[in-house]
CSV table of C-alpha atoms and ligand atoms in Angstrom, one decimal:
chain,number,residue,atom,x,y,z
A,1,MET,CA,20.2,-15.2,-39.7
A,2,ASN,CA,22.9,-16.9,-37.7
A,3,ASN,CA,24.0,-20.5,-37.2
A,4,LYS,CA,22.8,-20.7,-33.6
A,5,ILE,CA,20.6,-23.5,-32.4
A,6,TYR,CA,18.1,-21.9,-30.1
A,7,ASP,CA,16.5,-23.7,-27.2
A,8,ILE,CA,13.2,-22.0,-27.9
A,9,THR,CA,11.9,-20.0,-30.9
A,10,ILE,CA,8.8,-18.1,-30.3
A,11,ILE,CA,6.7,-17.2,-33.3
A,12,GLY,CA,4.6,-14.0,-32.8
A,13,GLY,CA,5.5,-10.9,-30.8
A,14,GLY,CA,2.1,-10.1,-29.3
A,15,PRO,CA,1.5,-10.1,-25.5
A,16,ALA,CA,1.7,-13.9,-25.4
A,17,GLY,CA,5.0,-14.2,-27.3
A,18,ILE,CA,6.8,-11.3,-25.6
A,19,PHE,CA,6.0,-12.5,-22.1
A,20,ALA,CA,6.8,-16.1,-23.0
A,21,SER,CA,10.2,-14.9,-24.3
A,22,TYR,CA,11.0,-13.1,-21.1
A,23,TYR,CA,9.9,-16.1,-19.0
A,24,ALA,CA,12.1,-18.4,-21.1
A,25,ARG,CA,15.0,-16.1,-20.6
A,26,MET,CA,14.4,-16.2,-16.9
A,27,ARG,CA,14.7,-20.0,-17.2
A,28,LYS,CA,18.1,-19.3,-18.7
A,29,LEU,CA,17.1,-20.6,-22.2
A,30,ASN,CA,18.4,-19.0,-25.3
A,31,VAL,CA,15.5,-17.5,-27.2
A,32,ALA,CA,14.6,-16.2,-30.6
A,33,LEU,CA,11.5,-14.1,-31.0
A,34,ILE,CA,10.1,-13.7,-34.5
A,35,GLU,CA,7.5,-11.1,-35.5
A,36,SER,CA,6.1,-10.4,-38.9
A,37,LEU,CA,5.5,-6.7,-38.3
A,38,PRO,CA,8.4,-4.2,-37.9
A,39,LYS,CA,7.5,-3.8,-34.3
A,40,LEU,CA,6.4,-5.9,-31.3
A,41,GLY,CA,3.0,-5.7,-29.6
A,42,GLY,CA,0.4,-7.7,-31.5
A,43,GLN,CA,-3.2,-6.7,-31.2
A,44,PRO,CA,-2.9,-4.2,-28.3
A,45,GLU,CA,-0.3,-2.2,-30.2
A,46,THR,CA,-1.7,-2.6,-33.7
A,47,LEU,CA,-5.4,-2.6,-33.3
A,48,TYR,CA,-6.2,-0.6,-30.1
A,49,ALA,CA,-3.1,1.3,-29.1
A,50,GLN,CA,-5.0,4.0,-27.2
A,51,LYS,CA,-7.9,1.9,-25.8
A,52,GLU,CA,-7.8,1.3,-22.1
A,53,ILE,CA,-7.5,-2.2,-20.8
A,54,PHE,CA,-8.9,-3.0,-17.3
A,55,ASP,CA,-8.3,-6.7,-16.9
A,56,ILE,CA,-4.6,-7.0,-16.5
A,57,ALA,CA,-3.8,-8.2,-13.0
A,58,ALA,CA,-2.4,-5.4,-10.7
A,59,LEU,CA,-2.8,-2.7,-13.3
A,60,PRO,CA,-6.2,-1.0,-12.8
A,61,LYS,CA,-5.9,0.7,-16.2
A,62,ILE,CA,-3.4,0.6,-19.0
A,63,SER,CA,-3.6,1.5,-22.7
A,64,GLY,CA,-2.6,-1.0,-25.5
A,65,THR,CA,0.6,0.9,-26.3
A,66,GLU,CA,1.5,1.4,-22.6
A,67,LEU,CA,1.1,-2.4,-22.1
A,68,THR,CA,3.4,-3.1,-25.1
A,69,ASP,CA,6.0,-0.6,-23.9
A,70,SER,CA,6.0,-2.3,-20.4
A,71,LEU,CA,6.3,-5.8,-21.9
A,72,ILE,CA,9.2,-4.7,-24.1
A,73,LYS,CA,10.9,-3.0,-21.2
A,74,GLN,CA,10.6,-6.1,-19.1
A,75,LEU,CA,11.9,-8.3,-22.0
A,76,GLU,CA,14.9,-5.9,-22.4
A,77,LEU,CA,16.0,-6.7,-18.8
A,78,LEU,CA,17.2,-10.1,-20.0
A,79,GLY,CA,17.1,-9.6,-23.8
A,80,CYS,CA,16.6,-12.1,-26.5
A,81,ASP,CA,17.4,-12.4,-30.3
A,82,LYS,CA,14.5,-10.5,-32.0
A,83,TYR,CA,13.7,-11.0,-35.7
A,84,LEU,CA,11.3,-8.2,-36.6
A,85,GLY,CA,9.6,-7.8,-40.0
A,86,THR,CA,10.2,-11.5,-40.4
A,87,SER,CA,7.4,-13.9,-41.3
A,88,VAL,CA,7.5,-17.6,-40.5
A,89,THR,CA,6.5,-19.6,-43.6
A,90,ASP,CA,7.2,-23.3,-42.6
A,91,LEU,CA,8.3,-25.6,-39.9
A,92,LYS,CA,10.4,-28.7,-40.6
A,93,GLN,CA,11.9,-31.2,-38.2
A,94,ILE,CA,15.3,-32.5,-39.3
A,95,ASP,CA,17.2,-34.9,-36.8
A,96,ASP,CA,15.4,-33.6,-33.7
A,97,ILE,CA,16.1,-30.0,-34.6
A,98,TRP,CA,13.3,-27.8,-35.9
A,99,ASN,CA,14.0,-25.6,-38.9
A,100,VAL,CA,11.8,-22.5,-38.8
A,101,ASP,CA,11.7,-21.2,-42.3
A,102,THR,CA,11.1,-17.5,-42.7
A,103,ASP,CA,11.0,-15.0,-45.5
A,104,LYS,CA,14.5,-13.9,-44.4
A,105,GLY,CA,16.1,-17.4,-43.9
A,106,THR,CA,16.0,-20.4,-41.6
A,107,ILE,CA,16.3,-20.4,-37.8
A,108,LYS,CA,17.3,-23.7,-36.0
A,109,THR,CA,15.8,-24.5,-32.7
A,110,LYS,CA,15.1,-27.4,-30.3
A,111,SER,CA,11.6,-26.3,-29.5
A,112,ILE,CA,9.0,-23.9,-30.8
A,113,ILE,CA,6.2,-21.8,-29.2
A,114,ILE,CA,3.6,-20.6,-31.7
A,115,ALA,CA,2.0,-17.4,-30.5
A,116,ILE,CA,0.6,-16.0,-33.7
A,117,GLY,CA,-2.8,-14.7,-32.4
A,118,ASN,CA,-5.1,-14.4,-35.3
A,119,GLY,CA,-2.3,-14.8,-37.8
A,120,ALA,CA,0.2,-12.5,-39.5
A,121,PHE,CA,-1.1,-8.9,-39.6
A,122,LYS,CA,-0.8,-7.0,-42.8
A,123,PRO,CA,-2.0,-3.4,-43.3
A,124,ARG,CA,-5.0,-2.9,-45.5
A,125,LYS,CA,-3.4,-0.9,-48.3
A,126,LEU,CA,-4.6,1.7,-50.8
A,127,THR,CA,-6.5,-0.2,-53.5
A,128,PHE,CA,-5.2,1.6,-56.5
A,129,ASP,CA,-1.8,1.3,-58.1
A,130,TYR,CA,0.8,3.9,-57.1
A,131,ASP,CA,4.6,4.4,-57.5
A,132,PRO,CA,6.2,2.0,-55.0
A,133,LEU,CA,8.9,4.6,-54.4
A,134,LEU,CA,6.3,6.6,-52.5
A,135,GLU,CA,6.6,4.0,-49.6
A,136,GLU,CA,10.2,5.0,-49.1
A,137,ASN,CA,9.6,8.3,-47.5
A,138,ASN,CA,6.1,9.7,-48.1
A,139,LEU,CA,3.5,7.0,-47.7
A,140,SER,CA,3.3,4.8,-44.7
A,141,TYR,CA,0.9,2.3,-43.1
A,142,PHE,CA,2.6,2.4,-39.6
A,143,VAL,CA,4.2,5.0,-37.5
A,144,ASN,CA,7.7,3.7,-36.7
A,145,ASP,CA,9.0,6.9,-35.3
A,146,MET,CA,6.8,10.0,-34.5
A,147,GLU,CA,9.8,12.3,-35.1
A,148,GLU,CA,9.5,11.6,-38.8
A,149,TYR,CA,6.3,13.7,-38.7
A,150,ARG,CA,7.8,16.7,-36.8
A,151,ASP,CA,7.2,20.0,-38.6
A,152,LYS,CA,5.8,18.2,-41.6
A,153,ASP,CA,2.5,18.7,-43.4
A,154,ILE,CA,0.7,15.4,-43.0
A,155,ALA,CA,-2.5,13.7,-44.1
A,156,ILE,CA,-3.9,10.7,-42.3
A,157,ALA,CA,-6.5,8.5,-43.9
A,158,GLY,CA,-9.0,6.4,-41.9
A,159,GLY,CA,-11.8,6.9,-39.4
A,160,GLY,CA,-11.2,4.3,-36.7
A,161,ASP,CA,-9.5,4.6,-33.3
A,162,SER,CA,-6.0,4.4,-34.7
A,163,ALA,CA,-6.5,7.1,-37.4
A,164,VAL,CA,-8.2,9.5,-34.9
A,165,ASP,CA,-5.5,8.8,-32.2
A,166,TRP,CA,-2.7,9.4,-34.6
A,167,ALA,CA,-4.3,12.6,-35.9
A,168,ILE,CA,-4.5,13.9,-32.3
A,169,HIS,CA,-1.0,12.9,-31.4
A,170,LEU,CA,0.8,13.9,-34.6
A,171,ASP,CA,-0.9,17.2,-34.8
A,172,LYS,CA,1.0,18.2,-31.7
A,173,ILE,CA,4.3,18.0,-33.5
A,174,SER,CA,3.4,18.4,-37.2
A,175,ASN,CA,3.2,21.7,-39.1
A,176,SER,CA,-0.4,20.8,-40.3
A,177,THR,CA,-2.5,17.6,-40.0
A,178,SER,CA,-5.5,16.7,-42.2
A,179,LEU,CA,-7.7,13.7,-41.4
A,180,ILE,CA,-9.4,12.1,-44.5
A,181,HIS,CA,-12.4,9.9,-43.8
A,182,ARG,CA,-15.1,8.5,-46.1
A,183,ARG,CA,-17.9,9.1,-43.6
A,184,ASN,CA,-18.9,12.1,-41.5
A,185,LYS,CA,-18.8,9.9,-38.3
A,186,TYR,CA,-15.8,8.2,-36.9
A,187,ARG,CA,-15.5,4.7,-35.5
A,188,ALA,CA,-13.5,5.9,-32.5
A,189,MET,CA,-14.0,6.4,-28.8
A,190,GLU,CA,-16.2,9.4,-27.9
A,191,SER,CA,-13.4,11.0,-25.8
A,192,SER,CA,-11.0,10.8,-28.7
A,193,VAL,CA,-13.5,12.3,-31.1
A,194,SER,CA,-14.1,15.2,-28.7
A,195,GLU,CA,-10.4,15.7,-28.4
A,196,LEU,CA,-10.1,15.7,-32.2
A,197,ASN,CA,-12.9,18.3,-32.5
A,198,ASP,CA,-11.0,20.5,-30.1
A,199,SER,CA,-7.8,20.2,-32.0
A,200,ASP,CA,-6.4,22.0,-35.1
A,201,VAL,CA,-6.7,18.9,-37.2
A,202,ASP,CA,-8.4,19.7,-40.6
A,203,GLN,CA,-11.1,17.1,-40.9
A,204,MET,CA,-11.8,16.3,-44.5
A,205,ASN,CA,-14.9,14.2,-44.7
A,206,PRO,CA,-16.6,12.6,-46.5
A,207,TYR,CA,-13.7,12.1,-48.9
A,208,ILE,CA,-11.9,9.1,-50.4
A,209,ILE,CA,-8.4,9.1,-51.8
A,210,LYS,CA,-8.4,8.6,-55.6
A,211,ASP,CA,-4.7,8.9,-56.3
A,212,VAL,CA,-1.3,9.7,-54.8
A,213,LYS,CA,1.7,10.8,-56.7
A,214,PHE,CA,5.0,12.8,-56.3
A,215,ASN,CA,4.5,16.5,-56.7
A,216,ASP,CA,5.8,17.7,-60.0
A,217,ASP,CA,7.6,20.8,-58.7
A,218,ASP,CA,9.0,19.3,-55.5
A,219,ARG,CA,9.5,15.5,-55.4
A,220,THR,CA,10.0,15.5,-51.6
A,221,LYS,CA,6.2,16.2,-51.4
A,222,ILE,CA,3.2,14.3,-52.6
A,223,ASP,CA,-0.1,15.2,-54.1
A,224,VAL,CA,-3.1,13.4,-52.6
A,225,GLU,CA,-6.2,13.6,-54.9
A,226,LEU,CA,-9.5,13.4,-53.0
A,227,LYS,CA,-13.0,12.8,-54.2
A,228,MET,CA,-16.0,13.8,-52.2
A,229,ILE,CA,-18.4,11.0,-51.6
A,230,ARG,CA,-21.7,11.2,-53.7
A,231,SER,CA,-20.3,14.3,-55.5
A,232,ASP,CA,-18.1,15.1,-58.4
A,233,GLU,CA,-15.9,17.4,-56.3
A,234,ILE,CA,-12.3,16.6,-56.7
A,235,LYS,CA,-9.5,18.4,-54.8
A,236,THR,CA,-5.8,17.8,-54.3
A,237,ILE,CA,-3.8,18.5,-51.2
A,238,THR,CA,0.0,18.6,-51.2
A,239,VAL,CA,1.7,17.1,-48.1
A,240,ASP,CA,5.0,15.7,-47.0
A,241,LYS,CA,3.6,12.5,-45.6
A,242,LEU,CA,0.5,10.4,-45.9
A,243,LEU,CA,-0.3,7.9,-43.2
A,244,VAL,CA,-2.9,5.3,-44.2
A,245,ASN,CA,-4.8,3.7,-41.3
A,246,TYR,CA,-7.3,1.4,-42.9
A,247,GLY,CA,-6.8,-1.3,-40.3
A,248,PHE,CA,-5.2,-4.7,-40.6
A,249,ILE,CA,-6.0,-8.1,-42.1
A,250,SER,CA,-4.7,-11.2,-40.5
A,251,ASP,CA,-4.1,-14.6,-42.1
A,252,SER,CA,-3.6,-17.9,-40.2
A,253,LYS,CA,-4.2,-20.1,-43.3
A,254,ILE,CA,-0.5,-21.0,-43.2
A,255,LEU,CA,-1.2,-23.3,-40.2
A,256,HIS,CA,-2.9,-25.8,-42.4
A,257,ASP,CA,0.5,-26.6,-44.0
A,258,TRP,CA,2.3,-27.3,-40.6
A,259,ASN,CA,0.6,-30.7,-39.8
A,260,LEU,CA,-0.9,-29.4,-36.6
A,261,ASN,CA,-4.1,-30.7,-35.1
A,262,LEU,CA,-6.5,-27.9,-35.6
A,263,GLU,CA,-10.1,-27.2,-34.4
A,264,GLY,CA,-11.5,-24.7,-36.8
A,265,PRO,CA,-8.9,-22.0,-37.1
A,266,PHE,CA,-7.3,-22.8,-33.7
A,267,ILE,CA,-4.4,-25.1,-32.7
A,268,LYS,CA,-5.4,-27.8,-30.3
A,269,VAL,CA,-3.1,-28.0,-27.2
A,270,ASP,CA,-3.0,-30.2,-24.1
A,271,ARG,CA,-2.9,-28.9,-20.5
A,272,GLU,CA,0.8,-28.1,-20.9
A,273,MET,CA,0.2,-26.2,-24.1
A,274,GLU,CA,1.8,-29.0,-26.2
A,275,THR,CA,0.6,-29.5,-29.7
A,276,ASN,CA,0.6,-32.9,-31.6
A,277,LEU,CA,4.1,-32.1,-32.9
A,278,PRO,CA,7.1,-33.0,-30.7
A,279,ASN,CA,8.5,-29.9,-28.8
A,280,VAL,CA,6.1,-27.6,-30.5
A,281,PHE,CA,3.8,-25.6,-28.1
A,282,ALA,CA,1.2,-23.0,-28.8
A,283,ILE,CA,-0.2,-20.2,-26.6
A,284,GLY,CA,-2.4,-17.1,-26.7
A,285,ASP,CA,-5.3,-16.4,-29.1
A,286,ILE,CA,-4.4,-19.1,-31.6
A,287,ILE,CA,-5.0,-22.0,-29.3
A,288,THR,CA,-8.1,-23.9,-28.1
A,289,TYR,CA,-8.7,-26.2,-25.1
A,290,PRO,CA,-11.8,-26.6,-22.9
A,291,GLY,CA,-12.4,-23.3,-21.2
A,292,LYS,CA,-10.0,-21.2,-23.3
A,293,LEU,CA,-10.5,-17.5,-23.0
A,294,GLN,CA,-9.0,-15.1,-25.6
A,295,LEU,CA,-7.6,-12.7,-23.0
A,296,ILE,CA,-4.2,-11.2,-22.4
A,297,ALA,CA,-4.3,-12.5,-18.8
A,298,THR,CA,-4.8,-16.0,-20.0
A,299,ALA,CA,-2.1,-15.7,-22.7
A,300,PHE,CA,0.3,-14.5,-20.0
A,301,ALA,CA,-0.3,-17.6,-17.9
A,302,GLU,CA,0.1,-20.0,-20.9
A,303,GLY,CA,3.6,-18.8,-21.6
A,304,PRO,CA,5.3,-20.1,-18.4
A,305,ILE,CA,3.4,-23.4,-18.7
A,306,ALA,CA,4.7,-23.9,-22.2
A,307,VAL,CA,8.2,-22.8,-21.4
A,308,THR,CA,8.3,-25.1,-18.3
A,309,LYS,CA,7.2,-28.1,-20.3
A,310,ALA,CA,9.7,-27.4,-23.1
A,311,LEU,CA,12.4,-27.0,-20.5
A,312,ARG,CA,11.5,-30.3,-19.0
A,313,ASN,CA,11.5,-32.0,-22.4
A,314,MET,CA,14.9,-30.6,-23.4
A,315,TYR,CA,16.7,-30.7,-20.0
A,316,PRO,CA,15.0,-33.3,-17.8
A,317,ASP,CA,17.6,-32.9,-15.0
A,318,ARG,CA,17.0,-29.2,-14.5
A,319,ASP,CA,14.6,-28.0,-11.9
A,320,TYR,CA,11.5,-27.1,-13.6
A,321,PHE,CA,9.8,-24.8,-11.1
A,322,ALA,CA,11.1,-21.8,-9.3
A,323,HIS,CA,9.8,-18.4,-8.1
A,324,SER,CA,11.0,-15.3,-10.0
A,325,THR,CA,13.3,-14.0,-7.2
A,326,SER,CA,15.4,-17.1,-7.5
A,327,LEU,CA,15.5,-16.9,-11.3
A,328,PHE,CA,16.1,-13.3,-12.0
A,329,GLU,CA,19.7,-12.3,-12.7
A,330,GLN,CA,20.4,-8.6,-12.1
B,401,LIG,C1,-10.4,-4.3,-30.2
B,401,LIG,C2,-9.9,-5.3,-29.2
B,401,LIG,C3,-9.9,-5.0,-27.9
B,401,LIG,C4,-9.4,-6.0,-26.9
B,401,LIG,N1,-9.5,-5.7,-25.6
B,401,LIG,C5,-9.0,-6.6,-24.7
B,401,LIG,C6,-9.0,-6.3,-23.3
B,401,LIG,O1,-9.5,-5.2,-22.9
B,401,LIG,N2,-8.5,-7.2,-22.4
B,401,LIG,C7,-7.9,-8.4,-22.9
B,401,LIG,O2,-7.4,-9.2,-22.1
B,401,LIG,N3,-7.9,-8.7,-24.2
B,401,LIG,C8,-8.4,-7.8,-25.1
B,401,LIG,N4,-8.4,-8.1,-26.4
B,401,LIG,C9,-7.8,-9.4,-26.9
B,401,LIG,C10,-6.3,-9.4,-26.8
B,401,LIG,O3,-5.8,-8.4,-27.5
B,401,LIG,C11,-5.8,-10.8,-27.3
B,401,LIG,O4,-6.3,-11.8,-26.5
B,401,LIG,C12,-4.2,-10.8,-27.3
B,401,LIG,O5,-3.7,-9.8,-28.1
B,401,LIG,C13,-3.7,-12.1,-27.7
B,401,LIG,O6,-2.3,-12.1,-27.7
B,401,LIG,P1,-1.4,-13.0,-28.7
B,401,LIG,O7,0.0,-12.7,-28.4
B,401,LIG,O8,-1.9,-14.4,-28.6
B,401,LIG,O9,-1.8,-12.6,-30.2
B,401,LIG,P2,-1.7,-11.2,-31.0
B,401,LIG,O10,-1.8,-10.0,-30.1
B,401,LIG,O11,-2.6,-11.3,-32.1
B,401,LIG,O12,-0.1,-11.2,-31.5
B,401,LIG,C14,0.3,-12.2,-32.4
B,401,LIG,C15,1.5,-11.7,-33.2
B,401,LIG,O13,2.0,-12.7,-34.0
B,401,LIG,C16,2.4,-12.2,-35.2
B,401,LIG,N5,2.4,-13.2,-36.3
B,401,LIG,C17,1.4,-13.9,-36.8
B,401,LIG,N6,1.7,-14.8,-37.7
B,401,LIG,C18,3.1,-14.7,-37.8
B,401,LIG,C19,4.1,-15.4,-38.6
B,401,LIG,N7,3.7,-16.3,-39.5
B,401,LIG,N8,5.4,-15.0,-38.4
B,401,LIG,C20,5.7,-14.1,-37.5
B,401,LIG,N9,4.8,-13.4,-36.8
B,401,LIG,C21,3.5,-13.7,-36.9
B,401,LIG,C22,1.4,-11.1,-35.5
B,401,LIG,O14,1.9,-10.1,-36.4
B,401,LIG,C23,1.1,-10.5,-34.1
B,401,LIG,O15,2.0,-9.4,-33.8
B,401,LIG,C24,-8.9,-7.2,-27.4
B,401,LIG,C25,-8.8,-7.5,-28.8
B,401,LIG,C26,-9.3,-6.5,-29.7
B,401,LIG,C27,-9.3,-6.9,-31.1
């Protein structure tokens, strides 16, 4: 953490937060973007990376991950300070400056935009105890870098879109890929399941994982113990890497401690996306107002509205509306 006082700190690196960060940079504000996960993208990247989206203006079809890549590429044109793998825990106003407390330290800022969607995502983990050292190299809940799987023997656990998509993609670079699922049927798009069936992925179903431990002879590898559902059959596979894709849980309970006006789980905002707290705005899936739609298109529009009002509050003498061509600095 540094000693800067940011103009705007945006909490949440989903579509709403990434685009609002870019727009705030276009308005020449200095911006911090905080995301609890190690990578940006929010729901489209985390929950439906390969699903096609058809209702983004001017893009007839784009997948969740392509949308995320484009948003990040756009943000990189102007850059901002990004704090990834950092969760916001509290907001406190001290002498007109907001202190945004995180699990890694405090960020000071004049205004805040809350864009936390359904709350901080955490991966659903294996439910039994295992050696925490396994998470250093062998056991993951995210793919940070596909290259880590090149030429490796890998097992992927899960039966949803994400597990099936990763099995198809990683099988193209791995030495071998096994997909472990507790049912015989996947909860994934039909086209993905057909692609899976045409691939070399070894489909192990219906099995659940009972245990994971380092291999006794070669501690770079792990033994994954599997039990067949409704059977006593137990078998062990030895792999380099296990990727667990059991989905994500989100938690927005933290909002109750921030003195915000809420309606159910949502933050109430006015027409300029302002909350009841001074210079604190909110956008995207976490907010409610009459007619609110939980769509990416709506979230994109809410960012510039919030940024413009924040700008006007902070710097009343600055022009508060302009078209992109007059704002963009090459
Ligand atoms: C399966 C599915 C399909 C969908 N399909 C479509 C579609 O086709 N078209 C469409 O328009 N919409 C679709 N949506 C909805 C769309 O994904 C959401 O409207 C959009 O993601 C909202 O963006 P957001 O930035 O507000 O929130 P999110 O995408 O949820 O991002 C919020 C981010 O904030 C982070 N965060 C939360 N709490 C904290 C904290 N305390 N500290 C730091 N970071 C935090 C989270 O980790 C997350 O990355 C779909 C949703 C789902 C689940």
